[in-house]
PDB file of C-alpha atoms in Angstrom:
ATOM      1  CA  MET A   1       0.000   0.000   0.000  1.00  0.00           C
ATOM      2  CA  PHE A   2       2.745   2.466   0.945  1.00  0.00           C
ATOM      3  CA  VAL A   3       4.527   1.719  -2.338  1.00  0.00           C
ATOM      4  CA  ILE A   4       1.434   2.798  -4.277  1.00  0.00           C
ATOM      5  CA  ILE A   5       0.990   5.876  -2.090  1.00  0.00           C
ATOM      6  CA  GLY A   6       4.652   6.776  -2.569  1.00  0.00           C
ATOM      7  CA  CYS A   7       4.370   6.464  -6.359  1.00  0.00           C
ATOM      8  CA  LEU A   8       1.299   8.707  -6.353  1.00  0.00           C
ATOM      9  CA  VAL A   9       3.141  11.282  -4.239  1.00  0.00           C
ATOM     10  CA  VAL A  10       6.087  11.271  -6.672  1.00  0.00           C
ATOM     11  CA  ILE A  11       3.825  11.690  -9.694  1.00  0.00           C
ATOM     12  CA  GLY A  12       1.646  14.298  -8.005  1.00  0.00           C
ATOM     13  CA  ALA A  13       4.592  16.383  -6.806  1.00  0.00           C
ATOM     14  CA  ILE A  14       6.325  16.395 -10.193  1.00  0.00           C
ATOM     15  CA  LEU A  15       3.243  17.077 -12.288  1.00  0.00           C
ATOM     16  CA  GLY A  16       1.941  19.577  -9.762  1.00  0.00           C
ATOM     17  CA  GLY A  17       5.183  21.538  -9.799  1.00  0.00           C
ATOM     18  CA  PHE A  18       5.295  21.416 -13.601  1.00  0.00           C
ATOM     19  CA  VAL A  19       1.761  22.807 -13.868  1.00  0.00           C
ATOM     20  CA  MET A  20       2.541  25.508 -11.283  1.00  0.00           C
ATOM     21  CA  GLU A  21       5.358  26.615 -13.564  1.00  0.00           C
ATOM     22  CA  GLN A  22       2.736  26.860 -16.341  1.00  0.00           C
ATOM     23  CA  GLY A  23       3.985  23.828 -18.178  1.00  0.00           C
ATOM     24  CA  GLN A  24       1.756  21.988 -20.620  1.00  0.00           C
ATOM     25  CA  LEU A  25       1.126  18.400 -19.514  1.00  0.00           C
ATOM     26  CA  LEU A  26       0.678  17.191 -23.085  1.00  0.00           C
ATOM     27  CA  VAL A  27       4.329  18.032 -23.753  1.00  0.00           C
ATOM     28  CA  LEU A  28       5.321  15.265 -21.310  1.00  0.00           C
ATOM     29  CA  PHE A  29       3.241  12.704 -23.188  1.00  0.00           C
ATOM     30  CA  GLN A  30       5.863  11.196 -25.482  1.00  0.00           C
ATOM     31  CA  PRO A  31       5.022   7.531 -26.123  1.00  0.00           C
ATOM     32  CA  ALA A  32       7.988   7.058 -28.460  1.00  0.00           C
ATOM     33  CA  GLU A  33      10.470   8.189 -25.803  1.00  0.00           C
ATOM     34  CA  LEU A  34       8.837   5.948 -23.202  1.00  0.00           C
ATOM     35  CA  LEU A  35       8.906   3.001 -25.606  1.00  0.00           C
ATOM     36  CA  ILE A  36      12.636   3.468 -26.241  1.00  0.00           C
ATOM     37  CA  ILE A  37      13.504   3.671 -22.546  1.00  0.00           C
ATOM     38  CA  ALA A  38      11.139   1.004 -21.195  1.00  0.00           C
ATOM     39  CA  GLY A  39      11.806  -1.376 -24.078  1.00  0.00           C
ATOM     40  CA  ALA A  40      15.565  -1.062 -23.761  1.00  0.00           C
ATOM     41  CA  ALA A  41      15.346  -1.569 -19.969  1.00  0.00           C
ATOM     42  CA  LEU A  42      13.202  -4.675 -20.424  1.00  0.00           C
ATOM     43  CA  GLY A  43      15.656  -5.987 -22.991  1.00  0.00           C
ATOM     44  CA  THR A  44      18.605  -5.568 -20.636  1.00  0.00           C
ATOM     45  CA  ILE A  45      16.694  -7.455 -17.937  1.00  0.00           C
ATOM     46  CA  LEU A  46      16.010 -10.338 -20.318  1.00  0.00           C
ATOM     47  CA  ILE A  47      19.625 -10.397 -21.512  1.00  0.00           C
ATOM     48  CA  SER A  48      21.219 -10.441 -18.077  1.00  0.00           C
ATOM     49  CA  ASN A  49      18.935 -12.771 -16.102  1.00  0.00           C
ATOM     50  CA  PRO A  50      17.886 -16.430 -16.341  1.00  0.00           C
ATOM     51  CA  ILE A  51      14.217 -17.354 -16.068  1.00  0.00           C
ATOM     52  CA  PRO A  52      14.304 -18.324 -12.337  1.00  0.00           C
ATOM     53  CA  THR A  53      15.724 -14.901 -11.469  1.00  0.00           C
ATOM     54  CA  LEU A  54      13.077 -13.197 -13.603  1.00  0.00           C
ATOM     55  CA  LYS A  55      10.359 -15.092 -11.748  1.00  0.00           C
ATOM     56  CA  ARG A  56      11.816 -14.143  -8.367  1.00  0.00           C
ATOM     57  CA  MET A  57      12.046 -10.536  -9.537  1.00  0.00           C
ATOM     58  CA  GLY A  58       8.374 -10.536 -10.514  1.00  0.00           C
ATOM     59  CA  ARG A  59       7.361 -12.040  -7.171  1.00  0.00           C
ATOM     60  CA  GLY A  60       9.548  -9.540  -5.344  1.00  0.00           C
ATOM     61  CA  ILE A  61       8.014  -6.542  -7.123  1.00  0.00           C
ATOM     62  CA  LEU A  62       4.497  -7.822  -6.417  1.00  0.00           C
ATOM     63  CA  GLY A  63       5.515  -8.469  -2.825  1.00  0.00           C
ATOM     64  CA  THR A  64       6.385  -4.798  -2.312  1.00  0.00           C
ATOM     65  CA  LEU A  65       2.760  -3.923  -3.081  1.00  0.00           C
ATOM     66  CA  LYS A  66       1.501  -6.236  -0.328  1.00  0.00           C
ATOM     67  CA  GLY A  67       3.739  -4.872   2.395  1.00  0.00           C
ATOM     68  CA  ASP A  68       5.676  -6.791   5.056  1.00  0.00           C
ATOM     69  CA  SER A  69       3.536  -9.304   6.969  1.00  0.00           C
ATOM     70  CA  ARG A  70       6.351 -10.323   9.323  1.00  0.00           C
ATOM     71  CA  GLY A  71       5.096  -8.464  12.347  1.00  0.00           C
ATOM     72  CA  THR A  72       4.527  -9.414  15.977  1.00  0.00           C
ATOM     73  CA  ALA A  73       1.568 -11.697  15.234  1.00  0.00           C
ATOM     74  CA  PHE A  74       3.575 -13.512  12.555  1.00  0.00           C
ATOM     75  CA  TYR A  75       6.389 -14.289  14.982  1.00  0.00           C
ATOM     76  CA  LEU A  76       3.984 -15.290  17.748  1.00  0.00           C
ATOM     77  CA  GLU A  77       2.400 -17.862  15.458  1.00  0.00           C
ATOM     78  CA  ASN A  78       5.748 -19.332  14.436  1.00  0.00           C
ATOM     79  CA  LEU A  79       7.068 -19.378  17.990  1.00  0.00           C
ATOM     80  CA  LYS A  80       3.914 -21.202  19.047  1.00  0.00           C
ATOM     81  CA  MET A  81       4.507 -23.714  16.252  1.00  0.00           C
ATOM     82  CA  LEU A  82       8.076 -24.294  17.436  1.00  0.00           C
ATOM     83  CA  ASN A  83       6.913 -24.730  21.016  1.00  0.00           C
ATOM     84  CA  GLU A  84       4.314 -27.342  20.021  1.00  0.00           C
ATOM     85  CA  LEU A  85       6.858 -29.132  17.847  1.00  0.00           C
ATOM     86  CA  PHE A  86       9.424 -29.245  20.648  1.00  0.00           C
ATOM     87  CA  GLN A  87       6.820 -30.288  23.227  1.00  0.00           C
ATOM     88  CA  TYR A  88       5.682 -33.084  20.909  1.00  0.00           C
ATOM     89  CA  ALA A  89       9.274 -34.300  20.508  1.00  0.00           C
ATOM     90  CA  ARG A  90       9.955 -34.100  24.255  1.00  0.00           C
ATOM     91  CA  LYS A  91       6.767 -35.983  25.118  1.00  0.00           C
ATOM     92  CA  ASN A  92       6.881 -38.716  22.457  1.00  0.00           C
ATOM     93  CA  GLY A  93      10.605 -38.951  21.848  1.00  0.00           C
ATOM     94  CA  ILE A  94      12.658 -37.268  19.167  1.00  0.00           C
ATOM     95  CA  ALA A  95      12.421 -40.337  16.921  1.00  0.00           C
ATOM     96  CA  LYS A  96       8.633 -39.829  16.653  1.00  0.00           C
ATOM     97  CA  LEU A  97       9.280 -36.628  14.720  1.00  0.00           C
ATOM     98  CA  GLU A  98      10.555 -38.592  11.732  1.00  0.00           C
ATOM     99  CA  VAL A  99       7.058 -39.203  10.365  1.00  0.00           C
ATOM    100  CA  ASP A 100       6.121 -35.540  10.845  1.00  0.00           C
ATOM    101  CA  ILE A 101       9.155 -34.148   9.072  1.00  0.00           C
ATOM    102  CA  ASP A 102       8.913 -36.674   6.221  1.00  0.00           C
ATOM    103  CA  GLU A 103       5.337 -35.595   5.484  1.00  0.00           C
ATOM    104  CA  PRO A 104       4.843 -32.236   7.197  1.00  0.00           C
ATOM    105  CA  GLU A 105       1.506 -31.584   5.468  1.00  0.00           C
ATOM    106  CA  LYS A 106       0.114 -34.648   7.300  1.00  0.00           C
ATOM    107  CA  SER A 107       1.725 -33.802  10.628  1.00  0.00           C
ATOM    108  CA  PRO A 108      -0.706 -33.016  13.479  1.00  0.00           C
ATOM    109  CA  VAL A 109       1.608 -30.181  14.501  1.00  0.00           C
ATOM    110  CA  PHE A 110       2.405 -28.556  11.160  1.00  0.00           C
ATOM    111  CA  ALA A 111      -1.165 -28.981   9.871  1.00  0.00           C
ATOM    112  CA  LYS A 112      -2.298 -26.352  12.389  1.00  0.00           C
ATOM    113  CA  TYR A 113      -0.139 -23.757  10.661  1.00  0.00           C
ATOM    114  CA  PRO A 114      -1.045 -23.586   6.951  1.00  0.00           C
ATOM    115  CA  ALA A 115       0.791 -20.273   6.522  1.00  0.00           C
ATOM    116  CA  PHE A 116       4.025 -21.948   7.577  1.00  0.00           C
ATOM    117  CA  LEU A 117       3.412 -24.912   5.273  1.00  0.00           C
ATOM    118  CA  GLN A 118       3.010 -22.536   2.330  1.00  0.00           C
ATOM    119  CA  ASN A 119       6.559 -21.318   2.914  1.00  0.00           C
ATOM    120  CA  HIS A 120       8.224 -24.347   1.355  1.00  0.00           C
ATOM    121  CA  HIS A 121      11.779 -23.220   2.000  1.00  0.00           C
ATOM    122  CA  ALA A 122      11.054 -22.653   5.691  1.00  0.00           C
ATOM    123  CA  VAL A 123       9.496 -26.114   5.922  1.00  0.00           C
ATOM    124  CA  TYR A 124      12.577 -27.717   4.354  1.00  0.00           C
ATOM    125  CA  PHE A 125      14.839 -25.581   6.531  1.00  0.00           C
ATOM    126  CA  ILE A 126      13.239 -26.904   9.734  1.00  0.00           C
ATOM    127  CA  CYS A 127      12.501 -30.464   8.638  1.00  0.00           C
ATOM    128  CA  ASP A 128      15.846 -31.199   6.979  1.00  0.00           C
ATOM    129  CA  THR A 129      17.715 -29.924  10.021  1.00  0.00           C
ATOM    130  CA  LEU A 130      15.639 -32.020  12.419  1.00  0.00           C
ATOM    131  CA  ARG A 131      16.069 -35.031  10.126  1.00  0.00           C
ATOM    132  CA  MET A 132      19.845 -34.776  10.460  1.00  0.00           C
ATOM    133  CA  PHE A 133      19.464 -34.355  14.220  1.00  0.00           C
ATOM    134  CA  ILE A 134      17.275 -37.473  14.503  1.00  0.00           C
ATOM    135  CA  SER A 135      19.710 -39.534  12.447  1.00  0.00           C
ATOM    136  CA  GLY A 136      22.285 -39.040  15.214  1.00  0.00           C
ATOM    137  CA  GLY A 137      26.021 -38.648  15.038  1.00  0.00           C
ATOM    138  CA  VAL A 138      25.788 -34.989  14.012  1.00  0.00           C
ATOM    139  CA  ASP A 139      27.076 -32.394  16.434  1.00  0.00           C
ATOM    140  CA  PRO A 140      24.868 -29.309  17.067  1.00  0.00           C
ATOM    141  CA  PHE A 141      27.784 -27.149  15.935  1.00  0.00           C
ATOM    142  CA  GLU A 142      27.795 -28.918  12.572  1.00  0.00           C
ATOM    143  CA  LEU A 143      24.023 -28.557  12.291  1.00  0.00           C
ATOM    144  CA  ASP A 144      24.415 -24.858  13.021  1.00  0.00           C
ATOM    145  CA  GLN A 145      26.922 -24.569  10.182  1.00  0.00           C
ATOM    146  CA  MET A 146      24.478 -26.446   7.941  1.00  0.00           C
ATOM    147  CA  MET A 147      21.668 -24.017   8.745  1.00  0.00           C
ATOM    148  CA  GLU A 148      23.950 -21.038   8.264  1.00  0.00           C
ATOM    149  CA  LEU A 149      24.975 -22.348   4.837  1.00  0.00           C
ATOM    150  CA  ASP A 150      21.324 -22.868   3.880  1.00  0.00           C
ATOM    151  CA  MET A 151      20.483 -19.320   4.948  1.00  0.00           C
ATOM    152  CA  GLU A 152      23.427 -17.914   3.005  1.00  0.00           C
ATOM    153  CA  VAL A 153      22.410 -19.680  -0.213  1.00  0.00           C
ATOM    154  CA  HIS A 154      18.771 -18.633   0.191  1.00  0.00           C
ATOM    155  CA  HIS A 155      19.705 -15.013   0.851  1.00  0.00           C
ATOM    156  CA  HIS A 156      21.986 -14.990  -2.193  1.00  0.00           C
ATOM    157  CA  GLU A 157      19.140 -16.256  -4.381  1.00  0.00           C
ATOM    158  CA  LEU A 158      16.847 -13.527  -3.083  1.00  0.00           C
ATOM    159  CA  HIS A 159      19.525 -10.887  -3.612  1.00  0.00           C
ATOM    160  CA  GLU A 160      20.027 -11.691  -7.316  1.00  0.00           C
ATOM    161  CA  PRO A 161      16.798 -10.029  -8.573  1.00  0.00           C
ATOM    162  CA  VAL A 162      17.425  -7.028  -6.316  1.00  0.00           C
ATOM    163  CA  ALA A 163      20.915  -6.552  -7.721  1.00  0.00           C
ATOM    164  CA  SER A 164      19.614  -6.937 -11.273  1.00  0.00           C
ATOM    165  CA  LEU A 165      16.789  -4.437 -10.731  1.00  0.00           C
ATOM    166  CA  SER A 166      19.224  -1.959  -9.156  1.00  0.00           C
ATOM    167  CA  THR A 167      21.526  -2.315 -12.174  1.00  0.00           C
ATOM    168  CA  VAL A 168      18.652  -1.628 -14.559  1.00  0.00           C
ATOM    169  CA  ALA A 169      17.580   1.364 -12.457  1.00  0.00           C
ATOM    170  CA  ASP A 170      21.112   2.767 -12.640  1.00  0.00           C
ATOM    171  CA  SER A 171      21.080   2.336 -16.422  1.00  0.00           C
ATOM    172  CA  LEU A 172      17.831   4.250 -16.956  1.00  0.00           C
ATOM    173  CA  PRO A 173      19.411   7.745 -17.002  1.00  0.00           C
ATOM    174  CA  GLY A 174      21.777   6.483 -19.713  1.00  0.00           C
ATOM    175  CA  LEU A 175      18.870   5.019 -21.663  1.00  0.00           C
ATOM    176  CA  GLY A 176      17.118   8.368 -21.289  1.00  0.00           C
ATOM    177  CA  ILE A 177      20.150  10.017 -22.900  1.00  0.00           C
ATOM    178  CA  VAL A 178      19.943   7.477 -25.735  1.00  0.00           C
ATOM    179  CA  ALA A 179      16.317   8.477 -26.314  1.00  0.00           C
ATOM    180  CA  ALA A 180      17.295  12.146 -26.149  1.00  0.00           C
ATOM    181  CA  VAL A 181      20.110  11.682 -28.679  1.00  0.00           C
ATOM    182  CA  LEU A 182      17.716   9.983 -31.075  1.00  0.00           C
ATOM    183  CA  GLY A 183      15.385  12.943 -30.621  1.00  0.00           C
ATOM    184  CA  VAL A 184      18.228  15.331 -31.434  1.00  0.00           C
ATOM    185  CA  VAL A 185      18.989  13.324 -34.587  1.00  0.00           C
ATOM    186  CA  ILE A 186      15.377  13.734 -35.654  1.00  0.00           C
ATOM    187  CA  THR A 187      15.531  17.427 -34.772  1.00  0.00           C
ATOM    188  CA  MET A 188      18.633  17.953 -36.904  1.00  0.00           C
ATOM    189  CA  GLY A 189      16.737  16.508 -39.846  1.00  0.00           C
ATOM    190  CA  ALA A 190      14.007  19.089 -39.322  1.00  0.00           C
ATOM    191  CA  LEU A 191      16.301  22.144 -39.337  1.00  0.00           C
ATOM    192  CA  GLY A 192      15.007  24.779 -41.684  1.00  0.00           C
ATOM    193  CA  GLY A 193      11.411  23.984 -40.862  1.00  0.00           C
ATOM    194  CA  PRO A 194       9.009  26.042 -38.733  1.00  0.00           C
ATOM    195  CA  PRO A 195      10.469  27.070 -35.348  1.00  0.00           C
ATOM    196  CA  GLU A 196       7.422  25.595 -33.567  1.00  0.00           C
ATOM    197  CA  GLU A 197       8.131  22.160 -35.050  1.00  0.00           C
ATOM    198  CA  ILE A 198      11.799  22.302 -34.088  1.00  0.00           C
ATOM    199  CA  GLY A 199      10.896  23.393 -30.559  1.00  0.00           C
ATOM    200  CA  HIS A 200       8.453  20.502 -30.235  1.00  0.00           C
ATOM    201  CA  LYS A 201      11.085  17.970 -31.304  1.00  0.00           C
ATOM    202  CA  VAL A 202      13.685  19.407 -28.897  1.00  0.00           C
ATOM    203  CA  ALA A 203      11.138  19.219 -26.072  1.00  0.00           C
ATOM    204  CA  ALA A 204      10.391  15.595 -26.962  1.00  0.00           C
ATOM    205  CA  ALA A 205      14.100  14.783 -26.856  1.00  0.00           C
ATOM    206  CA  LEU A 206      14.499  16.385 -23.416  1.00  0.00           C
ATOM    207  CA  VAL A 207      11.500  14.448 -22.121  1.00  0.00           C
ATOM    208  CA  GLY A 208      13.485  11.266 -22.831  1.00  0.00           C
ATOM    209  CA  THR A 209      16.208  12.361 -20.406  1.00  0.00           C
ATOM    210  CA  PHE A 210      13.561  13.402 -17.890  1.00  0.00           C
ATOM    211  CA  LEU A 211      11.808  10.029 -18.044  1.00  0.00           C
ATOM    212  CA  GLY A 212      15.029   8.067 -17.636  1.00  0.00           C
ATOM    213  CA  ILE A 213      16.039   9.968 -14.515  1.00  0.00           C
ATOM    214  CA  LEU A 214      12.510   9.874 -13.062  1.00  0.00           C
ATOM    215  CA  LEU A 215      12.088   6.137 -13.563  1.00  0.00           C
ATOM    216  CA  CYS A 216      15.486   5.513 -11.985  1.00  0.00           C
ATOM    217  CA  TYR A 217      15.296   7.645  -8.840  1.00  0.00           C
ATOM    218  CA  GLY A 218      11.528   7.881  -8.468  1.00  0.00           C
ATOM    219  CA  PHE A 219      10.390   4.303  -9.068  1.00  0.00           C
ATOM    220  CA  LEU A 220      12.774   1.419  -9.846  1.00  0.00           C
ATOM    221  CA  GLY A 221      15.480   2.455  -7.385  1.00  0.00           C
ATOM    222  CA  PRO A 222      13.077   2.725  -4.414  1.00  0.00           C
ATOM    223  CA  VAL A 223      11.338  -0.530  -5.408  1.00  0.00           C
ATOM    224  CA  ALA A 224      14.705  -2.334  -5.451  1.00  0.00           C
ATOM    225  CA  SER A 225      15.480  -0.860  -2.033  1.00  0.00           C
ATOM    226  CA  ARG A 226      12.116  -2.046  -0.717  1.00  0.00           C
ATOM    227  CA  MET A 227      12.799  -5.541  -2.065  1.00  0.00           C
ATOM    228  CA  ALA A 228      16.180  -5.542  -0.309  1.00  0.00           C
ATOM    229  CA  ARG A 229      14.526  -4.669   3.015  1.00  0.00           C
ATOM    230  CA  ALA A 230      12.000  -7.469   2.494  1.00  0.00           C
ATOM    231  CA  ASN A 231      14.913  -9.873   1.949  1.00  0.00           C
ATOM    232  CA  ASP A 232      16.509  -8.659   5.180  1.00  0.00           C
ATOM    233  CA  ALA A 233      13.236  -9.333   7.017  1.00  0.00           C
ATOM    234  CA  ASP A 234      13.200 -12.834   5.517  1.00  0.00           C
ATOM    235  CA  ALA A 235      16.767 -13.428   6.671  1.00  0.00           C
ATOM    236  CA  ARG A 236      15.850 -12.300  10.213  1.00  0.00           C
ATOM    237  CA  PHE A 237      12.991 -14.814  10.266  1.00  0.00           C
ATOM    238  CA  TYR A 238      15.302 -17.690   9.373  1.00  0.00           C
ATOM    239  CA  HIS A 239      17.773 -16.524  11.996  1.00  0.00           C
ATOM    240  CA  VAL A 240      15.021 -16.666  14.636  1.00  0.00           C
ATOM    241  CA  MET A 241      14.061 -20.180  13.551  1.00  0.00           C
ATOM    242  CA  ARG A 242      17.700 -21.222  13.583  1.00  0.00           C
ATOM    243  CA  VAL A 243      18.242 -19.944  17.129  1.00  0.00           C
ATOM    244  CA  GLY A 244      15.185 -21.797  18.439  1.00  0.00           C
ATOM    245  CA  VAL A 245      15.967 -25.098  16.725  1.00  0.00           C
ATOM    246  CA  LEU A 246      19.626 -24.964  17.740  1.00  0.00           C
ATOM    247  CA  ALA A 247      18.738 -24.281  21.383  1.00  0.00           C
ATOM    248  CA  PHE A 248      16.416 -27.307  21.418  1.00  0.00           C
ATOM    249  CA  MET A 249      19.037 -29.554  19.813  1.00  0.00           C
ATOM    250  CA  ARG A 250      21.499 -28.493  22.516  1.00  0.00           C
ATOM    251  CA  GLY A 251      19.115 -29.817  25.165  1.00  0.00           C
ATOM    252  CA  SER A 252      17.155 -26.743  26.245  1.00  0.00           C
ATOM    253  CA  ALA A 253      13.570 -27.223  27.405  1.00  0.00           C
ATOM    254  CA  PRO A 254      10.957 -26.355  24.745  1.00  0.00           C
ATOM    255  CA  ILE A 255       9.837 -23.103  26.357  1.00  0.00           C
ATOM    256  CA  LEU A 256      13.463 -22.055  26.930  1.00  0.00           C
ATOM    257  CA  ALA A 257      14.357 -22.823  23.298  1.00  0.00           C
ATOM    258  CA  VAL A 258      11.409 -20.698  22.177  1.00  0.00           C
ATOM    259  CA  GLU A 259      12.527 -17.922  24.514  1.00  0.00           C
ATOM    260  CA  PHE A 260      15.953 -18.002  22.855  1.00  0.00           C
ATOM    261  CA  ALA A 261      14.168 -17.549  19.541  1.00  0.00           C
ATOM    262  CA  ARG A 262      12.038 -14.695  20.895  1.00  0.00           C
ATOM    263  CA  ARG A 263      15.140 -12.797  22.022  1.00  0.00           C
ATOM    264  CA  ALA A 264      16.469 -12.991  18.449  1.00  0.00           C
ATOM    265  CA  ILE A 265      13.468 -11.055  17.066  1.00  0.00           C
ATOM    266  CA  PRO A 266      14.099  -7.336  16.354  1.00  0.00           C
ATOM    267  CA  SER A 267      12.956  -5.238  19.303  1.00  0.00           C
ATOM    268  CA  SER A 268      10.502  -3.185  17.239  1.00  0.00           C
ATOM    269  CA  ILE A 269       8.308  -6.242  16.572  1.00  0.00           C
ATOM    270  CA  ARG A 270       9.393  -8.580  19.376  1.00  0.00           C
ATOM    271  CA  PRO A 271       6.445  -9.920  21.396  1.00  0.00           C
ATOM    272  CA  THR A 272       6.652  -9.646  25.143  1.00  0.00           C
ATOM    273  CA  PHE A 273       7.234 -12.697  27.298  1.00  0.00           C
ATOM    274  CA  GLN A 274       3.630 -12.448  28.547  1.00  0.00           C
ATOM    275  CA  GLU A 275       2.305 -12.403  24.967  1.00  0.00           C
ATOM    276  CA  LEU A 276       4.411 -15.434  24.089  1.00  0.00           C
ATOM    277  CA  GLU A 277       3.335 -17.304  27.222  1.00  0.00           C
ATOM    278  CA  LYS A 278      -0.328 -16.586  26.576  1.00  0.00           C
ATOM    279  CA  THR A 279      -0.042 -17.675  22.924  1.00  0.00           C
ATOM    280  CA  CYS A 280       1.815 -20.889  23.760  1.00  0.00           C
ATOM    281  CA  ARG A 281      -0.829 -21.782  26.330  1.00  0.00           C
ATOM    282  CA  GLY A 282      -3.492 -21.626  23.660  1.00  0.00           C
ATOM    283  CA  GLY A 283      -4.541 -17.995  23.829  1.00  0.00           C
ATOM    284  CA  SER A 284      -4.868 -15.875  20.716  1.00  0.00           C
ATOM    285  CA  ALA A 285      -2.381 -13.197  19.829  1.00  0.00           C
ATOM    286  CA  PRO A 286      -3.220  -9.904  21.504  1.00  0.00           C
ATOM    287  CA  ALA A 287      -4.987  -7.294  19.443  1.00  0.00           C
ATOM    288  CA  ALA A 288      -1.934  -5.061  19.561  1.00  0.00           C
ATOM    289  CA  ALA A 289       0.213  -7.823  18.145  1.00  0.00           C
ATOM    290  CA  ALA A 290      -2.267  -8.459  15.361  1.00  0.00           C
ATOM    291  CA  ALA A 291      -2.308  -4.775  14.511  1.00  0.00           C
ATOM    292  CA  ALA A 292       1.484  -4.711  14.312  1.00  0.00           C
ATOM    293  CA  ALA A 293       1.401  -7.395  11.631  1.00  0.00           C
TER     294      ALA A 293
END
């Protein structure tokens, strides 16, 4: 929502200031210039990225429109899931978890949390780690290194579309100059004609430079930055999960392992101990926590 509001503010401020200076809005309507810039930018994206990266880029851009859902309520739900999982393992024996992690969608614990099951990478992150723990002979330190490696690879994959979009954003002013140069070429061919026609062609050429700079600093650059922050929030989530799972594998009681995980949550969205205790005992997330999500 804030991305859309921000875009409207950018457009409104620029067009409003242009009109206040008695500019004619129709002068800015140059479809040919926009086609040159947008088409060239799209072409560079297709040239420099494989299909998986393009798909992640599309999902990332759409994700910026939805906003970040990883608030207090989100973490409370996942901490509750970890607590139930650890309690189940402590009560029935760690070996009983093997069936649950082999088919998490059929697990009585995971089935209560459909939002978590939809995050396939998070499911594999938890289940694969616990599978290695159940198999025995693997030190918690080695499992920690395994989780860290998984997180590093996942973060790198998420960073690829951000880096590509930032590169394209940085190239837009140059593409705007390309459009402007083509406009100047056309203008040179019209020398000797009516001054009004020459002035119109020069204005069209300058609009190309304007569009390139605007698209770079007003839209694509901020969107890439927003995607990067979303990736950072994703990395923090996996870090919280890693801390909780590692504490349990080292022998901590379920509630203590979950408390370790809670302490790893950023303070701005970290639930209180009372909120966590109430949620783990079966209570719903407080209204304030739900609002923070």
